[in-house]
XYZ file of C-alpha atoms in Angstrom:
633
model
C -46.704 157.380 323.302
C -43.836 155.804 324.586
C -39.646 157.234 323.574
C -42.011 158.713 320.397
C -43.955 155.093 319.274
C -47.332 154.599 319.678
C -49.056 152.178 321.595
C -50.479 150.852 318.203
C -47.555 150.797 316.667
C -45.893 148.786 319.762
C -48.618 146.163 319.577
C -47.639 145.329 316.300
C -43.986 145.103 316.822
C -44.659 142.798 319.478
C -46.601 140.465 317.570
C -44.321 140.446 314.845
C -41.699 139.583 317.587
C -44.208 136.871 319.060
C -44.257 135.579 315.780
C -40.549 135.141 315.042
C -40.213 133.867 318.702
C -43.078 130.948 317.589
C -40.926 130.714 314.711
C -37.562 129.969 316.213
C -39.572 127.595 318.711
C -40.775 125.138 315.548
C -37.383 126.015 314.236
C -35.536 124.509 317.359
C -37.568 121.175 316.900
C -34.891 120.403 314.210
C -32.516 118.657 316.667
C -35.259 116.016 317.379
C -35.547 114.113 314.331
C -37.785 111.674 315.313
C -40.121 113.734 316.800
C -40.446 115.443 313.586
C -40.348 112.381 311.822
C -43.341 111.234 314.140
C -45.493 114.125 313.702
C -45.329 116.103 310.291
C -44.371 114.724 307.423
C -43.102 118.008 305.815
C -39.144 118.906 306.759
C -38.386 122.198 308.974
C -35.264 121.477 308.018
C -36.218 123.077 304.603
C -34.307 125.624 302.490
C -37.220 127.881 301.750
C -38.537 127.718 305.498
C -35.377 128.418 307.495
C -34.392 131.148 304.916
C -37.997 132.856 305.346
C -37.470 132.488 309.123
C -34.406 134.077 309.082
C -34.860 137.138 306.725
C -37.996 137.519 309.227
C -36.247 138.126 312.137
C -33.629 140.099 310.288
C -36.115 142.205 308.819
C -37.256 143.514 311.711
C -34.971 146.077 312.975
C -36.515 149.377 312.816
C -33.604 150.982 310.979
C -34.624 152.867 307.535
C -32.606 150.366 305.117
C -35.067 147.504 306.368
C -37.793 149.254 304.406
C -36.261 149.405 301.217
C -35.599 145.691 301.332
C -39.223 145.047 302.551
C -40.573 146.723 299.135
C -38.093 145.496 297.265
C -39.798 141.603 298.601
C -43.454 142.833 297.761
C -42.492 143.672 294.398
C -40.551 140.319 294.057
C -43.050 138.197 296.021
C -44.501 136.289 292.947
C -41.015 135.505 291.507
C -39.822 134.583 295.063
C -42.364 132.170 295.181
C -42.475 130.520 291.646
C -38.224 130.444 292.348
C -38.833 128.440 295.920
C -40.718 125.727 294.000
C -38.403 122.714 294.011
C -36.899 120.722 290.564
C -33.662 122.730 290.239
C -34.283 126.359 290.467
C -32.754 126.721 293.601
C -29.154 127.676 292.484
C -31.109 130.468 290.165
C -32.831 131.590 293.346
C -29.746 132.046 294.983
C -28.274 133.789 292.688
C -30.927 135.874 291.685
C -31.965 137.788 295.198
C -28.007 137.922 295.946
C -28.020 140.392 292.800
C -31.177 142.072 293.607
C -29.773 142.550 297.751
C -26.745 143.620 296.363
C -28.662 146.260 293.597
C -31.445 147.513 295.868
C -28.804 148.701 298.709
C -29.977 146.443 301.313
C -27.857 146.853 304.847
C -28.095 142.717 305.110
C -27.402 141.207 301.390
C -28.858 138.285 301.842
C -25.480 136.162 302.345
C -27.393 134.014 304.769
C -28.669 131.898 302.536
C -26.375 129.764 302.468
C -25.493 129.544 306.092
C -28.519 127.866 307.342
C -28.254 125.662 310.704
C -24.772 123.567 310.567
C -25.909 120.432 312.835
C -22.807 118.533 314.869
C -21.330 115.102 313.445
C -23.661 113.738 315.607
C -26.597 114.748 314.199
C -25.210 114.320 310.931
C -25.268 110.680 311.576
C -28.731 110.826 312.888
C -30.183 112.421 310.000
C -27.999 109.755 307.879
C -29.841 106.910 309.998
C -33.438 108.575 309.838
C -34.027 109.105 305.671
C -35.561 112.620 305.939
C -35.219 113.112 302.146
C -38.757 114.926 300.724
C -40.457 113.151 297.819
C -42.694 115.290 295.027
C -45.713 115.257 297.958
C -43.789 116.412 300.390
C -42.272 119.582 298.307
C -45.455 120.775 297.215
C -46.804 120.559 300.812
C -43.490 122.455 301.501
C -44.258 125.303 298.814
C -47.665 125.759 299.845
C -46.784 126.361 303.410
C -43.516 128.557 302.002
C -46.343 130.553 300.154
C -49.069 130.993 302.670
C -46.326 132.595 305.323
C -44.847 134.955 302.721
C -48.705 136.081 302.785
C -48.889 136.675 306.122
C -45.333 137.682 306.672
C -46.236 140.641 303.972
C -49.073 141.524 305.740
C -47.225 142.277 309.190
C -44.916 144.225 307.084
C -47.645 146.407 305.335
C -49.522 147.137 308.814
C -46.190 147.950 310.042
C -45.460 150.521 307.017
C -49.566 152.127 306.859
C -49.256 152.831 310.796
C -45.754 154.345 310.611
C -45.976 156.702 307.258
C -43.702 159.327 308.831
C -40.985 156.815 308.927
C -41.529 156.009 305.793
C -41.392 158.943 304.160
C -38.271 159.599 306.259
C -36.916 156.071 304.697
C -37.688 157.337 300.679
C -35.802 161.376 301.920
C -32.956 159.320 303.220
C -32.744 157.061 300.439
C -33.095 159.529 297.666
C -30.932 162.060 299.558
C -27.502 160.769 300.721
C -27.093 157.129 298.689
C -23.277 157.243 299.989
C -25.034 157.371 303.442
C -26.583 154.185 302.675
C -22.997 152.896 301.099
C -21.907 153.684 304.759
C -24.387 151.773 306.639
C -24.023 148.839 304.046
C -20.352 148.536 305.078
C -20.571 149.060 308.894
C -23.904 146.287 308.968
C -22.125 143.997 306.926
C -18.925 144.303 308.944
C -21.137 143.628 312.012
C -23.039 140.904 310.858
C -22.541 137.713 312.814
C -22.520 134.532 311.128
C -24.325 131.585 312.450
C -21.727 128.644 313.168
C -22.073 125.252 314.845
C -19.291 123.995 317.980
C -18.418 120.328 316.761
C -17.376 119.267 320.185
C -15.894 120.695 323.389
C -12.321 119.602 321.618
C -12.792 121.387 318.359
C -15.259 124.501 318.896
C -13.796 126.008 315.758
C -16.623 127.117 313.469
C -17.732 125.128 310.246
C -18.951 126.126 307.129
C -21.430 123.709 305.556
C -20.796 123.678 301.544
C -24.490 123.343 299.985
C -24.201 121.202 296.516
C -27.351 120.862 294.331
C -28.419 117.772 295.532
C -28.577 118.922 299.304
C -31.004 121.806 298.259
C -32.904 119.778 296.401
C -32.887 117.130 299.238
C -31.803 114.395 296.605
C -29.650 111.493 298.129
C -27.209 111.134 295.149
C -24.510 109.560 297.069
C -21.348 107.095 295.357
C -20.056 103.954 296.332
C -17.504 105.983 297.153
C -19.659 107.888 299.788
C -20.836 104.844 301.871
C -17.439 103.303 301.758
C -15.305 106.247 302.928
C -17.980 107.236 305.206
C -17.968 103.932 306.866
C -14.439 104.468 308.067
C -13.352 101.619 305.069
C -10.463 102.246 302.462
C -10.930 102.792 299.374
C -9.582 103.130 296.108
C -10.439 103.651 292.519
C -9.031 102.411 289.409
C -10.255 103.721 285.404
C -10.188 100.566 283.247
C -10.211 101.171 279.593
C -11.224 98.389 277.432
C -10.384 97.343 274.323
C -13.069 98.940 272.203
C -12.629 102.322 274.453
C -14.944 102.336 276.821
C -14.314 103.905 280.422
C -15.710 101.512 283.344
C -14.571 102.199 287.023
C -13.018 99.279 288.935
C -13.686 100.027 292.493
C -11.313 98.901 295.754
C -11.004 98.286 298.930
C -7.406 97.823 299.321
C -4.970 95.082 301.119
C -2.272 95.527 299.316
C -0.705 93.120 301.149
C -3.508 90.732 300.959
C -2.430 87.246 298.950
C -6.490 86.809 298.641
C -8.856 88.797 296.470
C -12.172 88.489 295.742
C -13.919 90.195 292.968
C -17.816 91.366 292.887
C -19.442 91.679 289.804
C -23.220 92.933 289.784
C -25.941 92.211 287.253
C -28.393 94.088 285.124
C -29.791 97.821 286.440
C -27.534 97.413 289.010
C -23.899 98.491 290.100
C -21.616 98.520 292.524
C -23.405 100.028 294.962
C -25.812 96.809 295.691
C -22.603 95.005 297.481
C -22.186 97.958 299.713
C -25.853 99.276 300.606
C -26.808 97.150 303.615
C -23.737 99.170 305.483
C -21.113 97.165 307.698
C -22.892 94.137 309.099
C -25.454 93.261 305.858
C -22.950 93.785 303.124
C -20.556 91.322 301.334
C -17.571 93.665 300.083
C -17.275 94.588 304.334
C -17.198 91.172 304.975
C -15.097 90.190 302.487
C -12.572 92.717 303.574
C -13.220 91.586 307.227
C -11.841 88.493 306.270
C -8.975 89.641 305.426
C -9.380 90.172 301.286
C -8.583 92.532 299.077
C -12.013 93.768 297.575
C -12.993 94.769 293.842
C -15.706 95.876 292.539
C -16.401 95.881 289.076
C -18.580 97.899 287.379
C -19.980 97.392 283.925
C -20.443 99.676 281.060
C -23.588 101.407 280.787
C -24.189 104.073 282.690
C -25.650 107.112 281.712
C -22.739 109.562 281.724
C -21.674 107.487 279.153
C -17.516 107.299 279.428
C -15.677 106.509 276.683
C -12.210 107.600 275.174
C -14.276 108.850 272.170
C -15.587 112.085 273.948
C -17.561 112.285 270.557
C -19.179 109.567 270.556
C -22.586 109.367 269.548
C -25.655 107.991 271.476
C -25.911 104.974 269.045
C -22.748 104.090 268.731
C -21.846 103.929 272.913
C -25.212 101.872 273.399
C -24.245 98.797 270.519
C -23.489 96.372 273.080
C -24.933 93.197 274.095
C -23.924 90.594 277.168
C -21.141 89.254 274.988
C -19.375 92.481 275.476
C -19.883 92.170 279.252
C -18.388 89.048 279.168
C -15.191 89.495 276.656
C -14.454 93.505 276.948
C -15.637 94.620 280.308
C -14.181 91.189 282.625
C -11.041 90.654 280.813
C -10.617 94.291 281.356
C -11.269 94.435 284.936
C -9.022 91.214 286.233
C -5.864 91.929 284.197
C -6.096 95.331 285.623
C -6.487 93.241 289.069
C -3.497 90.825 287.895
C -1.204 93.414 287.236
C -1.789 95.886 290.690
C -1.855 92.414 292.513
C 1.587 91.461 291.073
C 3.158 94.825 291.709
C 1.949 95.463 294.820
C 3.151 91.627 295.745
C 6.536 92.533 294.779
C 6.959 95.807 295.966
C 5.779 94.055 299.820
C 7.710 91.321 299.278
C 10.916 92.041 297.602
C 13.317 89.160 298.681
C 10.811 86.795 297.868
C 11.538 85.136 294.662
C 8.362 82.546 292.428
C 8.291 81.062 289.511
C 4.629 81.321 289.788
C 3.159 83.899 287.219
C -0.107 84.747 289.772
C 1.103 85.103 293.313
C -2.336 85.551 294.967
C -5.806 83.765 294.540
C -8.564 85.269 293.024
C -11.957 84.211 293.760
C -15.104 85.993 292.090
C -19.033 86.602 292.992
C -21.396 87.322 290.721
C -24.928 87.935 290.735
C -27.744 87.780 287.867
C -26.176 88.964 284.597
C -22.709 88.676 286.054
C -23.105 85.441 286.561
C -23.886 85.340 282.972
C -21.017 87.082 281.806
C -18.503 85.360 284.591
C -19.356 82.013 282.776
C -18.874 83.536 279.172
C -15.643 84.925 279.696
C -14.004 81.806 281.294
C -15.265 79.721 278.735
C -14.074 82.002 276.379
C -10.906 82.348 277.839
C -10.034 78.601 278.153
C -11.187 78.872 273.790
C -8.578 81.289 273.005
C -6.411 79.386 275.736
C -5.584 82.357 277.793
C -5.470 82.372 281.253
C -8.837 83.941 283.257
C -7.067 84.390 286.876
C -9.699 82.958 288.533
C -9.553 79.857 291.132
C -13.794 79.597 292.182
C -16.827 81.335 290.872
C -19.914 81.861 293.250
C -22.725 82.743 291.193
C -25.803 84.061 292.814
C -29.291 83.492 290.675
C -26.936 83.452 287.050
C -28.730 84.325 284.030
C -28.013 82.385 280.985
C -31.361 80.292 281.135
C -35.010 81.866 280.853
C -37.284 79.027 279.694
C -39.766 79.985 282.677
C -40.626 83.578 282.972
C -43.327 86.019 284.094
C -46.096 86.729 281.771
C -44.766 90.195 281.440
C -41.357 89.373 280.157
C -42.542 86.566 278.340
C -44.726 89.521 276.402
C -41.697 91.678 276.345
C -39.834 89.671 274.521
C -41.470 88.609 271.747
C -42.300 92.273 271.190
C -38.589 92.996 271.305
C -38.105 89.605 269.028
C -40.534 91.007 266.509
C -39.860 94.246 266.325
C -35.945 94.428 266.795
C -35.305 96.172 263.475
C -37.603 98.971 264.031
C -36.972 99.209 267.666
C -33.095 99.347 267.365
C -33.567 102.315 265.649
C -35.436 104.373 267.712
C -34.508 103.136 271.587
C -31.041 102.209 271.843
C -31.412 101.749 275.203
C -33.554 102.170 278.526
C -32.725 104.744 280.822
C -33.210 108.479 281.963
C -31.884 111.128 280.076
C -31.682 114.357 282.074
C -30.953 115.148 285.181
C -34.367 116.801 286.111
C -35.787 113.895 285.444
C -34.109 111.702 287.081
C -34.461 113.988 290.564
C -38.005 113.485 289.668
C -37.590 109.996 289.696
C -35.661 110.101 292.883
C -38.226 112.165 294.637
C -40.924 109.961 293.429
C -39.782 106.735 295.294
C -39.057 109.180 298.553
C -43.482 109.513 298.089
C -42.983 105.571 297.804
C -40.884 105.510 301.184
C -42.946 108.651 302.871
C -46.526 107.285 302.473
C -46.764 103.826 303.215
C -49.893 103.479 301.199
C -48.535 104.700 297.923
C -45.550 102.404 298.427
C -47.072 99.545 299.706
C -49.201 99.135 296.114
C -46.290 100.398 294.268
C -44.211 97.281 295.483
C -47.346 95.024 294.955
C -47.926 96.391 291.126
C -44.107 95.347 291.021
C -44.126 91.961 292.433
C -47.219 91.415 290.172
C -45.548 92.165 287.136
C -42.488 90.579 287.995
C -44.202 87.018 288.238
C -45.203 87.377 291.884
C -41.154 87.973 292.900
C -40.527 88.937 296.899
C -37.890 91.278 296.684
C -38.423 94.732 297.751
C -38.534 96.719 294.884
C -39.459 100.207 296.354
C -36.559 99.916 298.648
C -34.195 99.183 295.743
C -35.068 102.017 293.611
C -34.567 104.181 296.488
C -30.599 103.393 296.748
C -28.281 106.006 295.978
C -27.270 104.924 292.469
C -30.589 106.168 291.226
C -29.851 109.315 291.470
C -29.821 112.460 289.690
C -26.485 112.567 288.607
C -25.983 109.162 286.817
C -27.864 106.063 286.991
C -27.538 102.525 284.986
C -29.274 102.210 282.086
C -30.023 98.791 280.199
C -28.766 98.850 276.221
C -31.485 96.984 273.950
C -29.056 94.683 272.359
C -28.856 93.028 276.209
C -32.297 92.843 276.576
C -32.329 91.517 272.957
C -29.505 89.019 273.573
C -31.982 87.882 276.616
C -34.915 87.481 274.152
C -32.974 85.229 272.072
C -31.807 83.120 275.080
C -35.466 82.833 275.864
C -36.634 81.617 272.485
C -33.758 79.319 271.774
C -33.967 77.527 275.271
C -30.023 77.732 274.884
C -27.302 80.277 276.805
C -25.479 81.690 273.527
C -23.622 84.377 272.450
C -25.501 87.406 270.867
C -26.968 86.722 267.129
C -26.331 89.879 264.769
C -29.000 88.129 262.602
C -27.024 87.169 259.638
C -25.127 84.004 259.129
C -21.829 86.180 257.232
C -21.548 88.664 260.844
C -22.080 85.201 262.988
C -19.117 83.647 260.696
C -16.727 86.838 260.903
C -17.317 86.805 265.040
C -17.702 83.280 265.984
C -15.937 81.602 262.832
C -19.252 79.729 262.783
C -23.024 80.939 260.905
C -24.268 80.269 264.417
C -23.724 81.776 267.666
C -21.310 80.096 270.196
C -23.748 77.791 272.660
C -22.113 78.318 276.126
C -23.509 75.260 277.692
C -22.075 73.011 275.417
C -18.300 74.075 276.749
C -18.694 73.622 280.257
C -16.596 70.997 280.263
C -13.850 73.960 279.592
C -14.749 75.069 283.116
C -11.325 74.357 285.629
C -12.209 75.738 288.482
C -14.846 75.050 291.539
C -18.418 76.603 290.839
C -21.197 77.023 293.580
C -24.944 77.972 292.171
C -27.032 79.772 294.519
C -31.063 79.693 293.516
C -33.678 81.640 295.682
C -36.694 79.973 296.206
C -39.034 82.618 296.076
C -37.259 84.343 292.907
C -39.368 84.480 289.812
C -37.227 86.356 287.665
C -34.195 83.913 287.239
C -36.007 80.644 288.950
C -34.434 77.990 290.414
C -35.663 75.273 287.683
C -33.258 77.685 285.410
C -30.590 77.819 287.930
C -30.563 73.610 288.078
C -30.253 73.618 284.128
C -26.903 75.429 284.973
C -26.541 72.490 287.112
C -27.125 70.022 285.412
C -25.174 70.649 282.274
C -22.278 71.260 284.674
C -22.571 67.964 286.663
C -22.531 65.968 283.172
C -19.711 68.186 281.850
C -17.483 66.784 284.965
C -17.225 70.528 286.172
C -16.775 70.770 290.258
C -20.249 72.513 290.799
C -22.554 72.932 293.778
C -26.210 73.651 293.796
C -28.046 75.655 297.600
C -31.197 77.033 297.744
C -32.888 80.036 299.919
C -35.537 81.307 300.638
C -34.901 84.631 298.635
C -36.194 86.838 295.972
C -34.207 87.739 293.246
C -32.738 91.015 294.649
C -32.230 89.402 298.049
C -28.769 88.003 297.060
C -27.529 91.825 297.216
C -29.714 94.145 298.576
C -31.467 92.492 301.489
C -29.332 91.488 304.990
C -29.585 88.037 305.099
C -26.455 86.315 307.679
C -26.618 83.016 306.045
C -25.910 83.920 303.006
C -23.026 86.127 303.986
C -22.167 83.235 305.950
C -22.088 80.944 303.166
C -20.231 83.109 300.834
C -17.399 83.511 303.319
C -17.197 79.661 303.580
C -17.129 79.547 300.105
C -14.185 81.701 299.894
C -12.261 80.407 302.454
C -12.119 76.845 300.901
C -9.313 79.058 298.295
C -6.186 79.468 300.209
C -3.192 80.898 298.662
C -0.550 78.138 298.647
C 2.073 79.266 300.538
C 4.705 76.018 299.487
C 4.839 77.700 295.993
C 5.209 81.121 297.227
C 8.735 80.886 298.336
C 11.949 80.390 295.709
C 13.857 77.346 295.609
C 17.098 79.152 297.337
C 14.769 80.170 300.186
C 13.280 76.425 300.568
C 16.659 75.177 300.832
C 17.558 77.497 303.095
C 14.711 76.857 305.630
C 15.409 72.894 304.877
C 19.158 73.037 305.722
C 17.787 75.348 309.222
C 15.919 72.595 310.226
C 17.865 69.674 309.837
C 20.389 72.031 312.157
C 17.785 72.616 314.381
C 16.859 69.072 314.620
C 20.215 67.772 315.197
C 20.997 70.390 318.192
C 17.663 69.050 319.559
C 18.959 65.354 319.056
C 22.335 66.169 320.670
């Protein structure tokens, strides 16, 4: 006996104490990343396994009110462990054992939840670089080690408890006796309890709190275009455009206001504004763009599955009745007359003394990929019909849709079936996409297993490229971007995949069919939809095609049709060729093509001649003949 403790009794408090010790050893292995990354592929960095860690070495001071909190766990233990389970119960686990600390009379409510290890900026940006986000595999691994040390931790606890009974018992008197006592000691713990905090730098050692959001417990990546853009150190800015038929769509920025140049990025199907941002500073052609010196848009389209609209009532139906041609005259014009009228006012508020009889004082170029492209060409051509202005002086159209005579075997299947069956289907699937929230985490964790196990991924992207006509791109690594995430993601309506079946079967890029002759009339003034191809000659303004070689889902045989038709219209076109995949226009880091882009753009200068009023030309005219004829005297 030793100050009234067995021997026995020591031995086990010691290995308890070994065992936290092991346990804040593994635990300091969190600041090297890759060596984690390298060894295991489960995450330390866990919230069940640095909260178990924690409330272990907590739970270990010998004073009475740790016992009530110990069998207050083994009569929680199963709940504990079905709540530690991933898929979204971790706010209800938090929640939950705060109420039961708080109930119970534990001396440490368990407020520490939440502060788990705050890592420097530094290692923030590590952890950024490295993609440590867990997949389904990896969680289940996780709760299966979360569950087999709550087994052993609750075995040191009841070895601890059957060779100390006389404390015990003096724990249950104490409890039962003097609750206020315990009220006391609640206070004074709490009072003394030290917070973990983290020392940002030797300049700021001021503690930080690190504010836990769904997503980060779940160990989701659901990150906005806003996200990578701030967090590059870029501008940004975001503007609500409301269209015509009421419909919400978010024109992204990043602003020179002073800029005279502007280039606007429109993405195509399944896709949004994120894919002109994702390859970071070097890769990605809104940075380079604003490199140059432009002011950057990017458009977004409608269809996304928070579904905004002005009609907070609207119903599932009636928000998913859209086809391309809605793309093309609602969501564009929408998009570059709000562009036209910030550009103006932001021209004149820089440039007050400067007086134009020019209406557009800037020049707007535009790049467009897949559908966009699509939808680009549809709303100038529609624009020069109804003779209004479209704003635009070139178009750069990456891999346009608007021809699909040659397709996989797999869309060729798909759209007959939607061609057949369009009455029945319209009924039933408005549109393609993921409902809830849970499930789309699901999804998300799902292409982590994709990223995580090289195996799994590797014939995940070959099933892909199969069934996508043998197509390059890297598929796995684009459904791993941030806009698949769990809070919103694209979906894809089924009158555009429709509208893309009829393309397909007509051999012709028209406007959408409603399928009877008196709807076609009332739109179109015709019984026939408006054939696209047959107004290019409408189109005034420069247009370079860009095919990929190696992309099977808009070849380059349908990007040369686009050609073609434009070269016999008289229409100022160019035609280049790489050796891409389809999604290699956006998401891949490819220099040339950022390198070509740029070139294209910079062949649009603002002309600075018209930019100045007649009062100020004469001005600078009667300057220099003054100057000139002091330099002739």
């Amino acid at each position: 006996m030793e100050n009234g403790v067995s021997s026995f009794n020591q031995f086990i408090h010691e290995l308890s104490v070994d065992s936290d010790s092991s346990s804040a050893d593994y635990a300091s292995a969190e600041d090297e990343p890759d060596e984690i990354y390298r060894s295991t592929p489960s995450s330390p960095l866990s919230d069940g396994s640095g909260t178990c860690r924690t409330s272990t070495h907590i739970n270990h001071d010998p004073h009475w009110t740790n016992w009530v909190a110990y069998i207050f766990s083994w009569i929680l233990l199963p709940a504990r462990f079905l709540l530690r389970i991933p898929f979204l119960l971790f706010r209800l686990l938090s929640s939950r054992e705060s109420k039961a600390s708080l109930d119970t009379g534990s001396p440490h409510p368990r407020t520490f939840h939440p502060f788990r290890k705050v890592h420097s900026s530094k290692d923030h940006v590590v952890q950024r670089t490295i993609d440590r986000r867990r997949g389904v595999i990896e969680d289940l691994h996780l709760a299966i080690e979360i569950f087999i040390e709550a087994i052993f931790d609750m075995f040191h606890k009841a070895a601890y408890f059957v060779f100390s009974p006389f404390a015990a018992f003096r724990i249950f008197g104490k409890w039962f006796s003097s609750p206020s006592a315990g009220d006391k000691d609640i206070d004074d713990n709490v009072s003394n309890a030290s917070v973990p905090t983290a020392t940002l730098g030797a300049n700021d050692p001021s503690p930080r709190e690190r504010n836990l959001t769904l997503h980060h417990t779940l160990n989701t990546d659901a990150r906005t275009c806003r996200d990578v853009i701030t967090e590059l150190g870029y501008p940004y800015e975001a503007i609500h455009v409301i269209t015509s038929d009421g419909y919400v769509i978010l024109l992204e920025r990043l602003p020179r206001r002073d800029a005279r140049k502007a280039v606007f990025l429109q993405h195509g199907i399944l896709d949004s504004s994120m894919g002109w941002v994702s390859n970071g500073v070097v890769g990605s052609p809104a940075f380079a763009a604003f490199d140059q010196g432009y002011d950057v848009f990017l458009g977004n389209f409608r269809g996304l599955v928070s579904r905004e609209h002005m009609d907070k009532n609207i119903s599932l139906r009636q928000y998913w009745r859209f086809s391309i041609n809605e793309h093309g005259t609602e969501d564009i014009p929408a998009m570059i007359e709000k562009i036209h009228e910030v550009k103006t006012a932001e021209l004149k508020l820089s440039h007050p003394n400067e007086e134009t009889n020019d209406e557009q004082p800037y020049k707007l170029c535009a790049i467009s990929h897949s559908m966009g492209g699509a939808a680009m060409l549809m709303y100038v051509i529609i624009r020069r019909i109804e003779e209004k202005p479209h704003r635009l002086s070139r178009l750069v159209l990456l891999s346009p849709a608007g021809f699909h005579d040659e397709t996989s075997f797999l869309f060729t299947v798909a759209h007959y079936i939607c061609l057949l069956l369009a009455p029945i289907l319209a009924l039933f699937v408005p549109a393609l996409y993921i409902p809830t929230r849970f499930f789309r985490m699901l999804f998300n964790k799902l292409v982590r297993d994709f990223h995580n196990y090289p195996a799994v991924g590797g014939l995940v992207q070959t099933i892909l490229s199969y069934g996508f006509g043998g197509d390059s791109s890297n598929w796995v690594g684009v459904l791993g971007l941030p806009h698949y995430n769990m809070n919103d993601m694209p979906g894809l309506s089924f009158r555009v995949i429709h509208h893309l079946a009829q393309i397909k079967r007509t051999k012709k890029f028209r406007m959408y069919d409603f399928g009877s002759k008196a709807v076609n009339m009332e739109v179109y003034g015709s019984p026939e939809p408006i054939d696209l191809g047959e107004y290019y000659s409408l189109i005034d303004i420069p247009v370079d095609l860009v095919a990929g070689k190696k992309d099977q889902i808009i070849t380059s045989s349908m990007v040369k049709k686009h050609y073609r038709l434009m070269k016999n219209s008289g229409v100022d076109v160019s035609y280049n060729e790489f050796e891409y995949g389809h999604l290699d226009f956006t998401f891949a880091h490819h220099e040339e093509l950022l390198a070509f882009m740029m070139s294209r753009l910079l062949l649009v200068e603002p002309d600075l001649k018209r930019q100045s009023s007649p009062k100020k030309a004469l001005k600078l005219k009667k300057t220099g003949q003054a100057r000139s004829g002091v330099s002739s005297d």
